[in-house]
Short mmCIF file of C-alpha atoms in Angstrom, two decimals:
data_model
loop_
_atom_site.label_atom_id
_atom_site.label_comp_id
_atom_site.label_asym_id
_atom_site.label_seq_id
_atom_site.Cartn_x
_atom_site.Cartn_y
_atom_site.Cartn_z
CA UNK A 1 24.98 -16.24 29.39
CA UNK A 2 26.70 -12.50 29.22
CA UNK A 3 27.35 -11.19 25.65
CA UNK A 4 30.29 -11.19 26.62
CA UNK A 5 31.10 -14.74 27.88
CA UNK A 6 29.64 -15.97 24.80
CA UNK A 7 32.15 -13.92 22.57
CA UNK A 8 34.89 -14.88 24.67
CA UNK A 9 33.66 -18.71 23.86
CA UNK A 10 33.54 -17.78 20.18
CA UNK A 11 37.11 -16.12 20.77
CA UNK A 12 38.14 -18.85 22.36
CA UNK A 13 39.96 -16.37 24.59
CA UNK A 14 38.93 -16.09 28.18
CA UNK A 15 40.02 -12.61 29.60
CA UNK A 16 41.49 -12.03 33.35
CA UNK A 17 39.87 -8.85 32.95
CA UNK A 18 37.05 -8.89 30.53
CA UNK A 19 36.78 -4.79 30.72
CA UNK A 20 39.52 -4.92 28.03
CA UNK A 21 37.19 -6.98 25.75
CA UNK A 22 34.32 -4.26 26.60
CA UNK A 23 36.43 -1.58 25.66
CA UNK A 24 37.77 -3.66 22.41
CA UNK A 25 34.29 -3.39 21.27
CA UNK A 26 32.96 0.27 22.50
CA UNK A 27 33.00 2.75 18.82
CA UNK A 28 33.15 6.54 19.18
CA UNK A 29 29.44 7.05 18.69
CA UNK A 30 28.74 5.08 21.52
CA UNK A 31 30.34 7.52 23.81
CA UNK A 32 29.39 10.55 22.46
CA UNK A 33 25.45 9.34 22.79
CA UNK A 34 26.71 7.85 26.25
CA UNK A 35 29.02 10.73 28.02
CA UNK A 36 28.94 8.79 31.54
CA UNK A 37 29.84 5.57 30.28
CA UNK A 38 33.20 3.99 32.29
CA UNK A 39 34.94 2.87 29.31
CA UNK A 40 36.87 4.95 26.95
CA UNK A 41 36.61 4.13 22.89
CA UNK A 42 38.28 1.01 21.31
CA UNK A 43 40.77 3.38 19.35
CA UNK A 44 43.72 2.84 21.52
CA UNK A 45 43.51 -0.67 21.51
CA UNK A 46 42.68 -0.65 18.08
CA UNK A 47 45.69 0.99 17.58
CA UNK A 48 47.96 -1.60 19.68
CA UNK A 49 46.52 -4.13 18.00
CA UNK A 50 47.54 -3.21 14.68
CA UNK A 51 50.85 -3.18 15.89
CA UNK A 52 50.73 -6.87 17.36
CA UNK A 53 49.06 -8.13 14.12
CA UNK A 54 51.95 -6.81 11.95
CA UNK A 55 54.37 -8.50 13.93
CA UNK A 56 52.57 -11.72 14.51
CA UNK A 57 52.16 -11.86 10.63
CA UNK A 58 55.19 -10.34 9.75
CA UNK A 59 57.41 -12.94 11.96
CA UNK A 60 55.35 -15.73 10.49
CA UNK A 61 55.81 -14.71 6.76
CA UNK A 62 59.86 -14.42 8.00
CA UNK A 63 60.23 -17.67 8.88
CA UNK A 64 58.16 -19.37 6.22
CA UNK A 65 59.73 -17.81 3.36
CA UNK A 66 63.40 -17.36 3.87
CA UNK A 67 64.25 -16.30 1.11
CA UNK A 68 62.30 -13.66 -0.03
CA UNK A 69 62.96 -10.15 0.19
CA UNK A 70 61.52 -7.39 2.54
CA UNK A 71 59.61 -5.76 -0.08
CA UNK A 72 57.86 -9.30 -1.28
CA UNK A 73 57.28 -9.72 2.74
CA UNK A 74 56.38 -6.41 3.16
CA UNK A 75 53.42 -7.13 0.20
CA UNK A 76 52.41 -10.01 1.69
CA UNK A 77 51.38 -8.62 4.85
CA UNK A 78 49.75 -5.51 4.32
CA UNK A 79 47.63 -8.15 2.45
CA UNK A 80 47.03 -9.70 5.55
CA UNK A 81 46.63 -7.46 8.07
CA UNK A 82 44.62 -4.98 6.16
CA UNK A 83 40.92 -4.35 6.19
CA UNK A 84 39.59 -6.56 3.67
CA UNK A 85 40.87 -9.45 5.70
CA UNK A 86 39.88 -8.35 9.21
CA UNK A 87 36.71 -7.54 7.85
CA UNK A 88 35.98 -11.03 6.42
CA UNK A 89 37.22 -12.48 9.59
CA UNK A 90 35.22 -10.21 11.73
CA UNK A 91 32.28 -10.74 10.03
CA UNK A 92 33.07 -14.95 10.59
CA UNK A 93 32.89 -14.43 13.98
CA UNK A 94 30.17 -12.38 14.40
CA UNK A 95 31.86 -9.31 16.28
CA UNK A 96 29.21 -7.14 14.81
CA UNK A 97 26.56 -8.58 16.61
CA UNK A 98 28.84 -7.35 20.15
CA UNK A 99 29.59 -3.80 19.22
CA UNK A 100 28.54 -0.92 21.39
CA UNK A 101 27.31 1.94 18.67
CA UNK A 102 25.70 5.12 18.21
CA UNK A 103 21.86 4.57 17.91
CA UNK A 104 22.68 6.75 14.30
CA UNK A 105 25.69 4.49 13.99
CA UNK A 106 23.61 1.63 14.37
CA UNK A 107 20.76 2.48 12.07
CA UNK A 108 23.04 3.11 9.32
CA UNK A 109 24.81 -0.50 9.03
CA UNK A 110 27.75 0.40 11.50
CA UNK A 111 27.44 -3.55 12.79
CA UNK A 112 28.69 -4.61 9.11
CA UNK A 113 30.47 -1.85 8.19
CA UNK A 114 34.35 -2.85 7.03
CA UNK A 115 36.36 -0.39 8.74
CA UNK A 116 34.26 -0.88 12.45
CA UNK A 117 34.81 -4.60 12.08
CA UNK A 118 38.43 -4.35 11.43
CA UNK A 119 38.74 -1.96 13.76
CA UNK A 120 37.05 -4.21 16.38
CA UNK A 121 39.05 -7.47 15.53
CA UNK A 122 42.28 -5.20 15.90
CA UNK A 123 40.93 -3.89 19.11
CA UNK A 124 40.36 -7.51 20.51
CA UNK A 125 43.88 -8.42 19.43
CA UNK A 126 45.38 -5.73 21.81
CA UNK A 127 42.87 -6.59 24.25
CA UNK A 128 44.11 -10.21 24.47
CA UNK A 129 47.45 -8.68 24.32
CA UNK A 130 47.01 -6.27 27.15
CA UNK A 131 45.19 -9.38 29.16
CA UNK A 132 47.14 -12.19 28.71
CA UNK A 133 50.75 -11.38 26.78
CA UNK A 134 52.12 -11.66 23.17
CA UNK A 135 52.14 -15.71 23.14
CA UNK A 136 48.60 -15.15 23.72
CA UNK A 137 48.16 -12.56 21.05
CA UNK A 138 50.22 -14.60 18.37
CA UNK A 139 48.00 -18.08 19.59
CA UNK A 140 44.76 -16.09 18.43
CA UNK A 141 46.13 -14.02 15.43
CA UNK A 142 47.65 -17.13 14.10
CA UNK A 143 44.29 -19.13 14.74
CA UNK A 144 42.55 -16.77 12.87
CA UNK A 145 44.43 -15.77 10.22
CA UNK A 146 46.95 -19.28 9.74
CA UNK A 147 44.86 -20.17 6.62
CA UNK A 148 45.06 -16.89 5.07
CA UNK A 149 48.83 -16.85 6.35
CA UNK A 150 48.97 -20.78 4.26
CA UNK A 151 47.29 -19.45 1.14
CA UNK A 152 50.49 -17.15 0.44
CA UNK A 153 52.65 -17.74 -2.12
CA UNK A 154 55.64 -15.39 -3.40
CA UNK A 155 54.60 -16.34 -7.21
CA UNK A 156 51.13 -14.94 -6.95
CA UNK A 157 50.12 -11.76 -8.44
CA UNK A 158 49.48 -8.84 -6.30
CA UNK A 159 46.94 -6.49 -6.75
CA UNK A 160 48.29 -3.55 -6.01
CA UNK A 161 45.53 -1.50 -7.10
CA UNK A 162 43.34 -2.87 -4.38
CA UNK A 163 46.03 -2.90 -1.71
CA UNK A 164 46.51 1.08 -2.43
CA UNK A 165 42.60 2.18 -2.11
CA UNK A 166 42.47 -0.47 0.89
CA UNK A 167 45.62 1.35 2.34
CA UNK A 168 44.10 4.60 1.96
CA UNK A 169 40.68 3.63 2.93
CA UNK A 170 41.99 2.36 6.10
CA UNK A 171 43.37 5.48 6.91
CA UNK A 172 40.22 7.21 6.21
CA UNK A 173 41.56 8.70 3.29
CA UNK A 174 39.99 9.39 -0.32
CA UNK A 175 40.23 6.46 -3.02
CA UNK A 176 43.18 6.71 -5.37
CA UNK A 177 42.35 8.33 -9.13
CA UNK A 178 44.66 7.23 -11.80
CA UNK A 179 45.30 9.54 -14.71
CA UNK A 180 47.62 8.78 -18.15
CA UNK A 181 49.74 11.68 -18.32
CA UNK A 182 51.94 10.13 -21.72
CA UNK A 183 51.30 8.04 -24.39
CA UNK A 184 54.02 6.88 -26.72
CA UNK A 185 55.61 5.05 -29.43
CA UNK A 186 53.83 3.24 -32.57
CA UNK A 187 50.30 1.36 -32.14
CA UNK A 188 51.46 -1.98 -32.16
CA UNK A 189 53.27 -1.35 -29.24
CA UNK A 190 52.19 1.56 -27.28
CA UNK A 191 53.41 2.56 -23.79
CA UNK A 192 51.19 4.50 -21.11
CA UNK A 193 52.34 6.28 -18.59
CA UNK A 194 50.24 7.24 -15.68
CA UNK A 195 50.05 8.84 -12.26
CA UNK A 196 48.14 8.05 -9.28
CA UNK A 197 46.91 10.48 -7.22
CA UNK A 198 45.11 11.47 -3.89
CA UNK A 199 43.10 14.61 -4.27
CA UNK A 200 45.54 17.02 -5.96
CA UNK A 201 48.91 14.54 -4.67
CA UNK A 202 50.71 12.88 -6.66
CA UNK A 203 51.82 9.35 -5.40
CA UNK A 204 53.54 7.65 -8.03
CA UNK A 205 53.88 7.29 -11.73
CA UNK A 206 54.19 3.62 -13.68
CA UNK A 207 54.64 2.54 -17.36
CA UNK A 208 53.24 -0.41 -19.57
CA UNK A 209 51.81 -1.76 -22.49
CA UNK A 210 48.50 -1.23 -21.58
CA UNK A 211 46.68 1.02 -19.19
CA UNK A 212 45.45 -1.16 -16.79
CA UNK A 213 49.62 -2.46 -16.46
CA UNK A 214 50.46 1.76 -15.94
CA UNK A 215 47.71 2.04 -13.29
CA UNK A 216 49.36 -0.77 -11.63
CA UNK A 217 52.70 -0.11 -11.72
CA UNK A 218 51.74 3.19 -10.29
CA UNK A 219 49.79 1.78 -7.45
CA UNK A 220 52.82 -0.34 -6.73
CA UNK A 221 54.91 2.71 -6.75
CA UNK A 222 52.67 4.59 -4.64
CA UNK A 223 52.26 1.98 -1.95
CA UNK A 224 55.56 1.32 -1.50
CA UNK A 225 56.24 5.27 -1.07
CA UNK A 226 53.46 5.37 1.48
CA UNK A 227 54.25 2.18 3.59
CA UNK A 228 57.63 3.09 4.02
CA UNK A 229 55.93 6.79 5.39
CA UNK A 230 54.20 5.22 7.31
CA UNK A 231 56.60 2.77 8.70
CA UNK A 232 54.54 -0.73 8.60
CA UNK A 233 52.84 -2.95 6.37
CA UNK A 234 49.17 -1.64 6.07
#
């Protein structure tokens, strides 16, 4: 059996036209080691598929919590659809093993790497998109991600700390740096105020009774700012 007929069993996705689950799976490095090969990089369906996750996830977090508001929803997928998850799904499904990479790509982890994994998965999901329609697309997504989708609840805490640096990782970004730019009132009761920051930027500021509570009400701040920049979830 084809490497790629066995992924489309593990998929459980067979393609009318299986180039678009080549190309799902074909990383920069490959082509700039492989100049003549037919297939251009994954990016453009990576990019599609991002799209088609956020509203697959974002319509099923509408209708299962009516009642809570867009910034709540809003959380709760770019929890979802960001890179931690598609990495950990990825990596269930073995998409590394498939990937067309650089030989120097290759040798230094690329097949486990989080952001080529996501990448991939996203790929794949406008792939099956471009192949076979959104019911298609929303079958799979929800398939793969229904438990993570069934996990959420609107009283859990969010860890917006991670959800900024994952944001910003996944747009190949530098990590967030928190600094405390006040301190005030007695020592029993002490309020920080801090800023986050990208490079020189400043992102957001947040207050609280403790640092850790500042950092993350500026990572909250900051996320929000961002995400509504850029115009979706994650």
């Amino acid at each position: 059996m084809s490497p790629l007929n066995r992924l489309q069993q593990v998929l459980g996705v067979t393609f009318h036209n299986a180039e678009l689950l080549e190309q799902a799976l074909v990383h920069g490095s490959f082509l700039n080691e492989n100049p003549g090969f037919p297939l251009p990089s994954n990016e453009r369906l990576e990019f599609l598929g991002d799209a088609v996750l956020s509203l697959v996830v974002g319509e099923t977090l509408y209708q299962r919590f009516p009642e809570l508001p867009e910034g709540s929803l809003t959380r709760m997928r770019s929890g979802l659809v960001c890179q931690e998850t598609l990495h950990k799904v990825a990596t269930e499904l073995g998409v590394g093993e498939y990937l067309r990479l650089g030989q120097g790509e290759d040798m230094s982890g690329g097949r486990s790497k989080p952001s080529n994994l996501a990448a991939a998965l996203e790929a794949v999901v406008g792939a099956i998109y471009l192949d076979q329609g959104l019911e298609a697309a929303r079958d799979f997504t929800l398939r793969l991600l229904g438990d993570e989708v069934e996990a959420q609840s609107p009283d859990a805490p969010v860890d917006y700390k991670s959800q900024l640096q994952e944001f910003l990782h996944s747009q190949k970004r530098p990590a967030p740096t928190y600094r405390v730019v006040e301190t005030s009132g007695p020592d029993h009761a002490r309020t920080f105020t801090t800023e986050v920051l990208e490079g020189d930027t400043v992102h957001g500021h947040g207050s609280g009774h403790s640092k850790k509570s500042a950092e993350m009400a500026a990572a909250r701040a900051a996320l929000e700012k961002l995400q509504r920049g850029r115009g979706v979830g994650c």
